PDB file of C-alpha atoms in Angstrom:
ATOM      1  CA  GLN A 100      56.482  99.111 228.247  1.00 89.00           C
ATOM      2  CA  VAL A 101      60.124  98.361 228.965  1.00 90.00           C
ATOM      3  CA  GLN A 102      62.496 101.112 227.928  1.00 95.00           C
ATOM      4  CA  LEU A 103      66.266 101.416 228.113  1.00 96.00           C
ATOM      5  CA  VAL A 104      67.609 104.773 226.977  1.00 96.00           C
ATOM      6  CA  GLU A 105      71.343 105.325 226.560  1.00 97.00           C
ATOM      7  CA  SER A 106      73.021 108.713 226.688  1.00 97.00           C
ATOM      8  CA  GLY A 107      76.469 110.201 227.046  1.00 97.00           C
ATOM      9  CA  GLY A 108      78.080 109.155 223.797  1.00 97.00           C
ATOM     10  CA  GLY A 109      80.129 111.514 221.705  1.00 97.00           C
ATOM     11  CA  LEU A 110      83.456 112.283 220.089  1.00 97.00           C
ATOM     12  CA  VAL A 111      86.571 112.228 222.261  1.00 97.00           C
ATOM     13  CA  GLN A 112      90.306 111.983 221.760  1.00 98.00           C
ATOM     14  CA  ALA A 113      92.471 109.026 222.673  1.00 98.00           C
ATOM     15  CA  GLY A 114      93.227 109.084 226.386  1.00 98.00           C
ATOM     16  CA  ASP A 115      90.033 110.937 227.271  1.00 97.00           C
ATOM     17  CA  SER A 116      87.170 109.726 229.450  1.00 98.00           C
ATOM     18  CA  LEU A 117      83.453 109.385 228.848  1.00 98.00           C
ATOM     19  CA  ARG A 118      80.551 108.193 230.966  1.00 98.00           C
ATOM     20  CA  LEU A 119      77.569 106.472 229.446  1.00 98.00           C
ATOM     21  CA  SER A 120      74.221 106.289 231.199  1.00 98.00           C
ATOM     22  CA  CYS A 121      71.326 103.910 230.689  1.00 97.00           C
ATOM     23  CA  ALA A 122      67.986 104.912 232.164  1.00 96.00           C
ATOM     24  CA  TYR A 123      65.457 102.101 232.272  1.00 92.00           C
ATOM     25  CA  SER A 124      61.808 101.800 233.107  1.00 92.00           C
ATOM     26  CA  GLY A 125      58.774  99.615 232.612  1.00 91.00           C
ATOM     27  CA  ARG A 126      59.579  96.667 234.846  1.00 85.00           C
ATOM     28  CA  THR A 127      61.431  95.617 237.972  1.00 81.00           C
ATOM     29  CA  PHE A 128      65.102  95.039 237.220  1.00 80.00           C
ATOM     30  CA  SER A 129      66.139  94.016 240.714  1.00 81.00           C
ATOM     31  CA  ASN A 130      67.056  90.463 239.672  1.00 87.00           C
ATOM     32  CA  ASP A 131      68.456  91.281 236.267  1.00 90.00           C
ATOM     33  CA  ILE A 132      71.955  91.284 234.908  1.00 93.00           C
ATOM     34  CA  MET A 133      72.589  94.616 233.197  1.00 94.00           C
ATOM     35  CA  GLY A 134      75.084  94.730 230.380  1.00 96.00           C
ATOM     36  CA  TRP A 135      76.836  97.164 228.099  1.00 98.00           C
ATOM     37  CA  PHE A 136      77.534  95.894 224.596  1.00 98.00           C
ATOM     38  CA  ARG A 137      79.236  97.559 221.674  1.00 98.00           C
ATOM     39  CA  GLN A 138      79.305  97.056 217.941  1.00 98.00           C
ATOM     40  CA  ALA A 139      81.953  98.531 215.697  1.00 96.00           C
ATOM     41  CA  PRO A 140      81.493  98.816 211.915  1.00 91.00           C
ATOM     42  CA  GLY A 141      81.976  95.448 210.264  1.00 94.00           C
ATOM     43  CA  LYS A 142      82.245  93.607 213.581  1.00 96.00           C
ATOM     44  CA  GLU A 143      79.919  91.537 215.702  1.00 96.00           C
ATOM     45  CA  ARG A 144      78.317  92.978 218.789  1.00 96.00           C
ATOM     46  CA  GLU A 145      80.352  92.150 221.899  1.00 96.00           C
ATOM     47  CA  LEU A 146      79.688  92.248 225.614  1.00 97.00           C
ATOM     48  CA  VAL A 147      81.855  94.940 227.193  1.00 98.00           C
ATOM     49  CA  ALA A 148      80.763  94.767 230.827  1.00 98.00           C
ATOM     50  CA  SER A 149      77.922  93.479 232.962  1.00 96.00           C
ATOM     51  CA  ILE A 150      76.723  93.769 236.524  1.00 95.00           C
ATOM     52  CA  ARG A 151      74.163  91.970 238.617  1.00 90.00           C
ATOM     53  CA  TRP A 152      71.600  94.459 239.798  1.00 82.00           C
ATOM     54  CA  SER A 153      72.446  93.477 243.357  1.00 79.00           C
ATOM     55  CA  GLY A 154      75.950  94.672 242.574  1.00 74.00           C
ATOM     56  CA  SER A 155      77.391  91.395 243.799  1.00 75.00           C
ATOM     57  CA  SER A 156      79.407  90.638 240.691  1.00 91.00           C
ATOM     58  CA  THR A 157      80.749  92.268 237.558  1.00 95.00           C
ATOM     59  CA  PHE A 158      82.257  91.118 234.298  1.00 96.00           C
ATOM     60  CA  TYR A 159      84.596  92.950 231.933  1.00 98.00           C
ATOM     61  CA  ALA A 160      85.897  92.025 228.528  1.00 98.00           C
ATOM     62  CA  ASP A 161      89.676  91.690 228.489  1.00 98.00           C
ATOM     63  CA  SER A 162      89.932  94.628 226.100  1.00 97.00           C
ATOM     64  CA  VAL A 163      88.477  97.063 228.662  1.00 98.00           C
ATOM     65  CA  LYS A 164      89.671  95.657 231.999  1.00 98.00           C
ATOM     66  CA  GLY A 165      91.295  98.345 234.100  1.00 97.00           C
ATOM     67  CA  ARG A 166      89.868 101.126 231.929  1.00 98.00           C
ATOM     68  CA  PHE A 167      86.080 100.754 232.102  1.00 98.00           C
ATOM     69  CA  THR A 168      83.861 100.529 235.174  1.00 98.00           C
ATOM     70  CA  ILE A 169      80.224  99.493 235.248  1.00 97.00           C
ATOM     71  CA  SER A 170      77.977 100.598 238.086  1.00 95.00           C
ATOM     72  CA  ARG A 171      74.315 101.162 238.852  1.00 93.00           C
ATOM     73  CA  ASP A 172      72.212 103.521 240.918  1.00 91.00           C
ATOM     74  CA  SER A 173      69.028 101.852 242.120  1.00 87.00           C
ATOM     75  CA  ALA A 174      67.425 105.119 243.183  1.00 89.00           C
ATOM     76  CA  LEU A 175      67.890 106.553 239.693  1.00 91.00           C
ATOM     77  CA  ASN A 176      67.125 103.311 237.838  1.00 91.00           C
ATOM     78  CA  THR A 177      70.294 103.932 235.900  1.00 94.00           C
ATOM     79  CA  VAL A 178      73.325 101.912 234.868  1.00 95.00           C
ATOM     80  CA  PHE A 179      76.592 103.645 234.079  1.00 97.00           C
ATOM     81  CA  LEU A 180      79.702 102.812 232.099  1.00 98.00           C
ATOM     82  CA  GLN A 181      82.701 104.925 233.009  1.00 98.00           C
ATOM     83  CA  MET A 182      85.265 104.740 230.227  1.00 98.00           C
ATOM     84  CA  ASN A 183      88.789 105.997 230.903  1.00 98.00           C
ATOM     85  CA  SER A 184      91.984 105.986 228.871  1.00 98.00           C
ATOM     86  CA  MET A 185      89.952 105.541 225.768  1.00 98.00           C
ATOM     87  CA  LYS A 186      91.440 104.165 222.561  1.00 97.00           C
ATOM     88  CA  PRO A 187      90.430 104.476 218.908  1.00 97.00           C
ATOM     89  CA  GLU A 188      89.455 100.798 218.990  1.00 97.00           C
ATOM     90  CA  ASP A 189      86.749 101.688 221.525  1.00 98.00           C
ATOM     91  CA  THR A 190      84.880 103.425 218.707  1.00 98.00           C
ATOM     92  CA  ALA A 191      81.479 101.741 218.356  1.00 98.00           C
ATOM     93  CA  VAL A 192      77.790 102.046 219.023  1.00 98.00           C
ATOM     94  CA  TYR A 193      77.249 101.182 222.671  1.00 98.00           C
ATOM     95  CA  TYR A 194      74.069  99.435 223.772  1.00 98.00           C
ATOM     96  CA  CYS A 195      72.587  98.901 227.191  1.00 97.00           C
ATOM     97  CA  ALA A 196      70.712  95.648 227.763  1.00 96.00           C
ATOM     98  CA  ALA A 197      68.944  93.722 230.500  1.00 94.00           C
ATOM     99  CA  ASN A 198      68.991  89.966 231.057  1.00 92.00           C
ATOM    100  CA  PRO A 199      66.284  88.755 233.453  1.00 89.00           C
ATOM    101  CA  PRO A 200      66.206  85.345 235.172  1.00 87.00           C
ATOM    102  CA  PRO A 201      66.942  82.626 234.123  1.00 86.00           C
ATOM    103  CA  TYR A 202      69.689  84.627 232.389  1.00 86.00           C
ATOM    104  CA  THR A 203      69.627  82.866 229.065  1.00 81.00           C
ATOM    105  CA  ALA A 204      71.285  84.393 226.029  1.00 76.00           C
ATOM    106  CA  PRO A 205      70.553  86.680 224.295  1.00 83.00           C
ATOM    107  CA  TYR A 206      69.614  89.563 226.545  1.00 92.00           C
ATOM    108  CA  ASP A 207      65.883  90.276 226.447  1.00 91.00           C
ATOM    109  CA  TYR A 208      65.714  94.058 226.526  1.00 94.00           C
ATOM    110  CA  TRP A 209      67.808  96.516 224.551  1.00 96.00           C
ATOM    111  CA  GLY A 210      68.279 100.230 224.151  1.00 97.00           C
ATOM    112  CA  HIS A 211      68.739 101.918 220.789  1.00 97.00           C
ATOM    113  CA  GLY A 212      72.418 102.639 221.320  1.00 97.00           C
ATOM    114  CA  THR A 213      74.672 105.660 221.567  1.00 97.00           C
ATOM    115  CA  GLN A 214      77.633 106.400 219.300  1.00 98.00           C
ATOM    116  CA  VAL A 215      81.099 106.678 220.792  1.00 98.00           C
ATOM    117  CA  THR A 216      83.939 107.839 218.564  1.00 98.00           C
ATOM    118  CA  VAL A 217      87.538 108.027 219.727  1.00 98.00           C
ATOM    119  CA  SER A 218      89.971 109.889 217.513  1.00 97.00           C
ATOM    120  CA  ALA A 219      93.682 109.118 217.497  1.00 94.00           C
TER     121      ALA A 219
END
């Protein structure tokens, strides 16, 4: 059974940092694209960042470029999202997801999410 389990969310102040982790199991992710999404109250879910498991390429939404960094640790089967200089508008539930070949939308596998709240 495929599982993606997010952790690391919490309440921080504007300007603080937070690191999210996504531990996954149940299949081989070596060819997948791993993504972090977020959904704020009343808004649609949006892709924040993604990374090819090979690490060869990354994507960042304009709203987080220069502040967030996505990475992965193959030995730990874990994907990370380092969030720096956080803003109140970063407040959302953050989801980890995996998109296997042929990389069609939407992503196939999802975690249950972790809440991130940034106070002004």
